[in-house]
CSV table of C-alpha atoms in Angstrom, one decimal:
chain,number,residue,atom,x,y,z
U,6,MET,CA,9.8,-14.2,40.5
U,7,ARG,CA,11.4,-15.3,37.3
U,8,THR,CA,7.9,-14.5,35.0
U,9,ARG,CA,8.0,-10.8,37.1
U,10,ARG,CA,11.7,-10.1,35.6
U,11,ARG,CA,10.7,-10.9,32.2
U,12,ILE,CA,7.3,-8.7,32.3
U,13,LEU,CA,9.3,-6.2,33.8
U,14,LEU,CA,12.4,-6.3,31.4
U,15,ALA,CA,9.6,-6.3,28.4
U,16,TRP,CA,7.9,-3.3,29.9
U,17,LEU,CA,11.2,-1.6,29.9
U,18,LEU,CA,11.8,-2.6,26.3
U,19,ALA,CA,8.8,-1.3,25.0
U,20,SER,CA,8.5,2.2,27.0
U,21,ALA,CA,12.1,3.0,25.4
U,22,PHE,CA,10.9,2.5,21.6
U,23,ILE,CA,7.2,2.9,21.7
U,24,GLY,CA,6.7,5.6,24.5
U,25,THR,CA,5.3,9.0,23.9
U,26,ALA,CA,7.8,11.6,22.5
U,27,ARG,CA,7.1,13.5,25.2
U,28,ALA,CA,6.8,11.0,28.3
U,29,GLN,CA,8.7,8.2,27.1
U,30,THR,CA,11.2,9.3,24.5
U,31,PRO,CA,14.4,7.6,25.2
U,32,ALA,CA,17.3,10.7,27.0
U,33,HIS,CA,19.2,11.0,23.6
U,34,VAL,CA,16.4,11.8,21.6
U,35,GLN,CA,15.6,15.5,22.0
U,36,SER,CA,11.9,17.3,21.4
U,37,ARG,CA,12.4,20.5,19.4
U,38,PHE,CA,10.1,22.9,17.7
U,39,PHE,CA,10.2,25.6,15.2
U,40,VAL,CA,7.9,28.3,13.7
U,41,THR,CA,6.7,27.9,10.1
U,42,GLY,CA,6.4,31.1,7.6
U,43,ASP,CA,2.9,31.2,8.5
U,44,GLY,CA,3.4,31.0,12.1
U,45,VAL,CA,2.8,27.8,13.2
U,46,ARG,CA,4.6,25.9,15.8
U,47,LEU,CA,5.6,22.5,14.6
U,48,HIS,CA,7.8,19.8,16.6
U,49,TYR,CA,10.7,16.9,15.5
U,50,LEU,CA,12.5,14.9,17.2
U,51,GLN,CA,16.3,14.9,16.8
U,52,ALA,CA,19.4,12.5,17.7
U,53,GLY,CA,22.7,11.7,16.6
U,54,PRO,CA,25.9,13.5,15.9
U,55,PRO,CA,24.6,17.1,15.0
U,56,ALA,CA,27.4,17.6,12.7
U,57,ALA,CA,26.8,14.6,10.8
U,58,ARG,CA,24.6,14.2,7.7
U,59,THR,CA,20.9,14.3,8.0
U,60,LEU,CA,18.0,11.9,7.5
U,61,LEU,CA,14.7,13.2,7.9
U,62,PHE,CA,11.6,10.8,8.6
U,63,ILE,CA,8.3,12.1,7.6
U,64,PRO,CA,5.0,9.8,9.1
U,65,GLY,CA,2.0,8.8,7.7
U,66,TRP,CA,-1.5,10.4,8.1
U,67,THR,CA,-2.2,11.3,11.7
U,68,MET,CA,0.9,9.6,12.9
U,69,PRO,CA,3.4,10.9,15.3
U,70,ALA,CA,7.0,11.4,14.6
U,71,TRP,CA,7.8,8.6,17.0
U,72,ILE,CA,6.5,5.7,14.9
U,73,TRP,CA,10.1,6.1,13.7
U,74,MET,CA,11.6,5.5,16.8
U,75,PRO,CA,13.3,1.9,15.8
U,76,GLN,CA,14.8,3.9,12.8
U,77,ILE,CA,16.2,6.6,15.3
U,78,ALA,CA,17.7,4.2,17.3
U,79,ALA,CA,19.6,2.3,14.4
U,80,PHE,CA,20.0,5.6,12.3
U,81,SER,CA,21.3,8.0,14.7
U,82,ARG,CA,24.8,6.4,15.4
U,83,ARG,CA,26.3,7.5,12.4
U,84,TYR,CA,23.1,10.2,11.0
U,85,SER,CA,21.7,13.4,12.4
U,86,VAL,CA,18.6,11.8,12.4
U,87,VAL,CA,15.2,13.9,12.5
U,88,ALA,CA,11.5,12.6,12.5
U,89,PHE,CA,8.7,15.3,12.1
U,90,ASP,CA,5.3,15.8,13.6
U,91,PRO,CA,3.8,17.7,10.5
U,92,ARG,CA,1.2,20.0,11.3
U,93,GLY,CA,-1.8,19.0,12.8
U,94,GLN,CA,-0.1,15.7,13.8
U,95,GLY,CA,1.8,14.3,17.2
U,96,GLU,CA,2.9,17.6,19.2
U,97,SER,CA,2.7,19.8,16.4
U,98,GLN,CA,-0.1,22.8,16.3
U,99,ALA,CA,-3.2,22.1,14.7
U,100,PRO,CA,-4.7,25.5,12.9
U,101,ALA,CA,-7.7,25.6,10.9
U,102,THR,CA,-6.0,25.7,7.7
U,103,GLY,CA,-2.7,24.7,5.8
U,104,TYR,CA,-3.7,21.1,5.2
U,105,ASP,CA,-3.1,21.3,1.2
U,106,HIS,CA,-0.1,20.0,-0.2
U,107,ASN,CA,1.6,23.3,-1.3
U,108,ARG,CA,1.6,24.7,2.6
U,109,ARG,CA,2.7,21.0,3.4
U,110,ALA,CA,5.5,21.4,0.9
U,111,ARG,CA,6.6,24.9,2.3
U,112,ASP,CA,6.4,23.0,6.1
U,113,ILE,CA,9.1,21.0,4.9
U,114,ALA,CA,11.0,23.6,3.4
U,115,ASP,CA,10.9,25.9,6.6
U,116,LEU,CA,12.0,22.9,8.9
U,117,LEU,CA,14.9,22.2,6.1
U,118,THR,CA,16.3,26.2,6.6
U,119,HIS,CA,15.9,25.7,10.3
U,120,LEU,CA,17.8,22.9,10.5
U,121,SER,CA,20.8,23.1,8.1
U,122,PRO,CA,21.6,24.4,4.3
U,123,ALA,CA,23.5,21.0,3.8
U,124,PRO,CA,21.3,18.5,1.5
U,125,VAL,CA,19.2,15.9,3.5
U,126,ALA,CA,18.1,12.5,2.7
U,127,ILE,CA,14.0,12.6,3.2
U,128,VAL,CA,12.2,9.0,3.9
U,129,GLY,CA,8.5,9.9,3.7
U,130,TRP,CA,5.6,7.2,4.7
U,131,SER,CA,2.4,6.8,3.3
U,132,LEU,CA,1.1,10.5,3.4
U,133,GLY,CA,4.6,11.5,3.9
U,134,VAL,CA,5.2,10.4,0.3
U,135,LEU,CA,2.9,12.7,-0.8
U,136,ASP,CA,4.5,15.1,1.5
U,137,ALA,CA,7.9,14.5,0.2
U,138,LEU,CA,6.7,14.7,-3.3
U,139,ALA,CA,5.0,18.1,-3.0
U,140,TYR,CA,8.3,19.3,-1.4
U,141,VAL,CA,10.3,18.1,-4.7
U,142,HIS,CA,7.4,19.8,-6.9
U,143,GLU,CA,7.2,23.1,-5.4
U,144,ALA,CA,10.8,23.6,-4.1
U,145,GLY,CA,13.0,21.8,-6.2
U,146,ASP,CA,16.0,18.9,-5.1
U,147,ALA,CA,18.6,21.5,-4.4
U,148,HIS,CA,18.5,20.6,-0.4
U,149,ILE,CA,17.8,16.9,-1.2
U,150,ALA,CA,20.8,14.3,-1.5
U,151,GLY,CA,18.1,11.3,-1.9
U,152,LEU,CA,14.3,10.2,-1.5
U,153,VAL,CA,13.1,7.0,0.3
U,154,LEU,CA,9.5,6.4,-0.5
U,155,VAL,CA,7.8,4.3,1.2
U,156,ASP,CA,4.4,2.3,0.2
U,157,ASN,CA,1.9,4.8,-1.5
U,158,SER,CA,1.6,5.6,-5.1
U,159,VAL,CA,3.7,8.0,-6.7
U,160,GLY,CA,1.8,8.7,-9.6
U,161,GLU,CA,3.0,5.9,-12.0
U,162,GLU,CA,1.1,3.7,-13.9
U,163,PRO,CA,-0.7,1.3,-12.9
U,164,ALA,CA,-3.1,3.6,-11.0
U,165,PRO,CA,-4.1,2.1,-7.5
U,166,VAL,CA,-7.3,0.0,-7.6
U,167,PRO,CA,-9.9,1.7,-5.6
U,168,LEU,CA,-11.3,-0.7,-2.3
U,169,PRO,CA,-14.6,-2.1,-3.3
U,170,PRO,CA,-17.7,-0.5,-1.3
U,171,ARG,CA,-19.0,-2.1,1.8
U,172,PRO,CA,-21.4,-4.7,0.7
U,173,HIS,CA,-23.8,-3.9,3.8
U,174,PRO,CA,-22.7,-0.4,4.9
U,175,GLY,CA,-24.1,0.3,8.4
U,176,ARG,CA,-23.6,3.2,10.9
U,177,PRO,CA,-20.2,4.7,10.7
U,178,LEU,CA,-17.9,4.1,13.8
U,179,PRO,CA,-17.2,6.8,16.0
U,180,HIS,CA,-13.8,8.6,15.0
U,181,ASP,CA,-12.1,7.0,18.4
U,182,ALA,CA,-12.7,3.6,17.3
U,183,ALA,CA,-12.0,4.1,13.4
U,184,MET,CA,-9.0,5.3,14.3
U,185,HIS,CA,-7.9,2.6,16.6
U,186,ARG,CA,-9.1,-0.3,13.7
U,187,PHE,CA,-7.0,1.9,11.3
U,188,VAL,CA,-4.3,1.6,13.5
U,189,ALA,CA,-4.6,-2.0,14.4
U,190,GLY,CA,-4.5,-2.5,10.6
U,191,MET,CA,-1.5,-1.1,9.8
U,192,PHE,CA,0.6,-4.1,10.9
U,193,ARG,CA,0.7,-7.7,9.9
U,194,ARG,CA,2.8,-8.6,12.8
U,195,ARG,CA,0.8,-8.7,16.2
U,196,GLN,CA,2.0,-5.4,18.2
U,197,PRO,CA,1.6,-5.1,22.0
U,198,ASP,CA,-1.9,-4.0,22.8
U,199,ALA,CA,0.1,-1.0,25.2
U,200,TYR,CA,1.8,-0.1,21.6
U,201,ILE,CA,-1.7,0.1,19.6
U,202,ASP,CA,-3.4,2.0,22.4
U,203,ARG,CA,-0.7,4.2,22.9
U,204,LEU,CA,-0.5,5.0,18.8
U,205,THR,CA,-3.9,5.6,18.3
U,206,ALA,CA,-4.0,8.0,21.3
U,207,ALA,CA,-1.6,9.7,19.4
U,208,THR,CA,-3.4,9.8,16.0
U,209,LEU,CA,-6.1,11.4,17.9
U,210,ARG,CA,-4.4,14.4,18.5
U,211,THR,CA,-5.0,15.4,15.0
U,212,PRO,CA,-8.6,16.7,15.1
U,213,GLU,CA,-11.3,15.0,13.7
U,214,SER,CA,-11.8,18.0,10.9
U,215,VAL,CA,-8.1,17.9,10.1
U,216,ALA,CA,-7.8,14.2,9.5
U,217,ARG,CA,-10.4,14.8,7.0
U,218,ALA,CA,-8.9,17.6,5.3
U,219,LEU,CA,-5.9,15.9,4.9
U,220,LEU,CA,-7.2,13.1,3.1
U,221,ASP,CA,-9.6,15.2,0.9
U,222,ASN,CA,-6.9,17.6,0.1
U,223,ALA,CA,-4.5,14.7,-0.8
U,224,ASN,CA,-7.4,13.1,-3.2
U,225,ALA,CA,-7.9,16.2,-4.8
U,226,VAL,CA,-4.4,16.4,-6.3
U,227,PRO,CA,-4.2,15.0,-9.9
U,228,ARG,CA,-1.8,11.8,-10.2
U,229,THR,CA,0.1,13.5,-12.8
U,230,TYR,CA,1.2,15.9,-10.4
U,231,TRP,CA,3.2,13.3,-7.8
U,232,ARG,CA,4.5,11.7,-11.3
U,233,GLU,CA,5.9,15.1,-12.3
U,234,ALA,CA,7.8,15.4,-8.8
U,235,ILE,CA,9.6,12.1,-8.9
U,236,TYR,CA,10.5,12.3,-12.7
U,237,SER,CA,11.8,16.0,-12.0
U,238,THR,CA,14.5,15.3,-9.5
U,239,THR,CA,17.9,13.4,-10.5
U,240,LYS,CA,18.8,12.6,-6.8
U,241,PRO,CA,18.2,8.6,-5.9
U,242,VAL,CA,15.1,7.2,-5.0
U,243,LEU,CA,14.5,4.2,-3.4
U,244,TYR,CA,11.0,3.1,-3.6
U,245,ILE,CA,9.5,0.4,-0.8
U,246,VAL,CA,6.1,-0.9,-1.4
U,247,ARG,CA,3.8,-4.0,-0.6
U,248,PRO,CA,2.4,-5.7,-3.5
U,249,GLY,CA,-0.3,-3.7,-4.4
U,250,PHE,CA,2.5,-1.1,-5.8
U,251,ALA,CA,4.9,-3.9,-7.3
U,252,ALA,CA,3.7,-2.9,-10.6
U,253,GLN,CA,4.3,1.1,-10.1
U,254,ALA,CA,7.8,-0.1,-8.9
U,255,ALA,CA,8.6,-1.9,-11.9
U,256,ASN,CA,7.3,0.9,-14.5
U,257,LEU,CA,9.6,3.3,-11.8
U,258,GLN,CA,12.8,1.6,-12.1
U,259,ALA,CA,12.4,0.7,-15.6
U,260,HIS,CA,12.0,4.6,-16.8
U,261,ARG,CA,13.6,6.6,-14.0
U,262,PRO,CA,17.1,6.4,-14.0
U,263,ASP,CA,18.9,6.1,-10.6
U,264,THR,CA,16.1,4.1,-8.7
U,265,GLU,CA,16.0,1.0,-6.5
U,266,THR,CA,12.8,-0.7,-5.6
U,267,ALA,CA,11.8,-3.2,-3.4
U,268,VAL,CA,8.7,-5.1,-2.6
U,269,PHE,CA,8.0,-6.5,1.1
U,270,THR,CA,5.6,-9.1,1.4
U,271,GLY,CA,4.2,-10.3,4.3
U,272,ALA,CA,4.4,-6.9,5.9
U,273,GLY,CA,1.7,-4.5,6.7
U,274,HIS,CA,1.5,-1.1,5.5
U,275,ALA,CA,4.3,0.0,8.5
U,276,LEU,CA,6.3,-2.5,7.0
U,277,PHE,CA,9.5,-0.3,8.5
U,278,ILE,CA,8.0,-1.9,11.9
U,279,ASP,CA,6.7,-5.2,10.8
U,280,ASP,CA,10.1,-5.9,8.9
U,281,ALA,CA,12.3,-3.3,10.3
U,282,ALA,CA,15.3,-5.6,10.1
U,283,ARG,CA,15.1,-5.4,6.6
U,284,PHE,CA,14.0,-2.1,6.1
U,285,ASP,CA,16.8,-0.6,7.9
U,286,THR,CA,19.2,-2.6,5.8
U,287,MET,CA,18.0,-1.5,2.7
U,288,VAL,CA,18.0,2.1,3.6
U,289,ALA,CA,21.5,1.8,5.3
U,290,ASN,CA,22.6,0.5,1.8
U,291,PHE,CA,21.1,2.9,-0.1
U,292,LEU,CA,22.8,6.0,1.7
U,293,ARG,CA,25.9,4.4,1.4
U,294,GLN,CA,26.0,3.4,-2.0
U,295,ARG,CA,23.7,5.6,-3.6
U,296,VAL,CA,23.4,9.1,-1.8
U,297,TRP,CA,26.4,9.4,0.1
U,298,PRO,CA,29.1,6.9,-1.1
């Protein structure tokens, strides 16, 4: 009986934080939609006091908004928290076009217009870093209060070292198997199998052709574009990375005023899940001390 109770409690806790956006989102988190300037219906999650300052979370490649659920829980006590499903991801519509950096930037601009005229703090992870920087490059920083950029290059030197080719390439994995491997590989700390399966299923809502287009378009943009964006804004920046981007972080902090950096060792790409307590504390301090003192 005691074992059954422990299993039931673990299941309930997992369901509260890692369920799908539609079926298992906590009651205080609202599922909402808006329509972009080119007529695409996009989805976001929202929680917290509506009149509070807004904190916008943008996930990585093919990831759903609900991957930020631990941060929604942590920050919605104080802020109006929005977690975005970019086009082609999560519950958002996946049209045939619009996956270049210019359109992704306009999608963020449309979302900010829909949400509030007050400046927001943006937290972007992985491809979300590039989405946030594309927005800054194309729209400026008048509607931004600060940026938290998580584990991707920002165009600073040195350039990321490319992965070596596989020594004995075989037949490529089917897309669903490749995505499962990708999702499981984002974490250094082992996550429950049910969570990995649920997150993989969410990534597979992104059509394979769209997943490829997102990568191709991101890789087609010169590194100088991202560097120009981050140096064009005077708003405070927090750059949180793993050791592979530590040299970029050091150069950014040395050359750009009002920049904080942190290197997370012992964490995977989804470092805000692997080390949520440290991540949340660092972001909370940054918001209180630099963005909205």
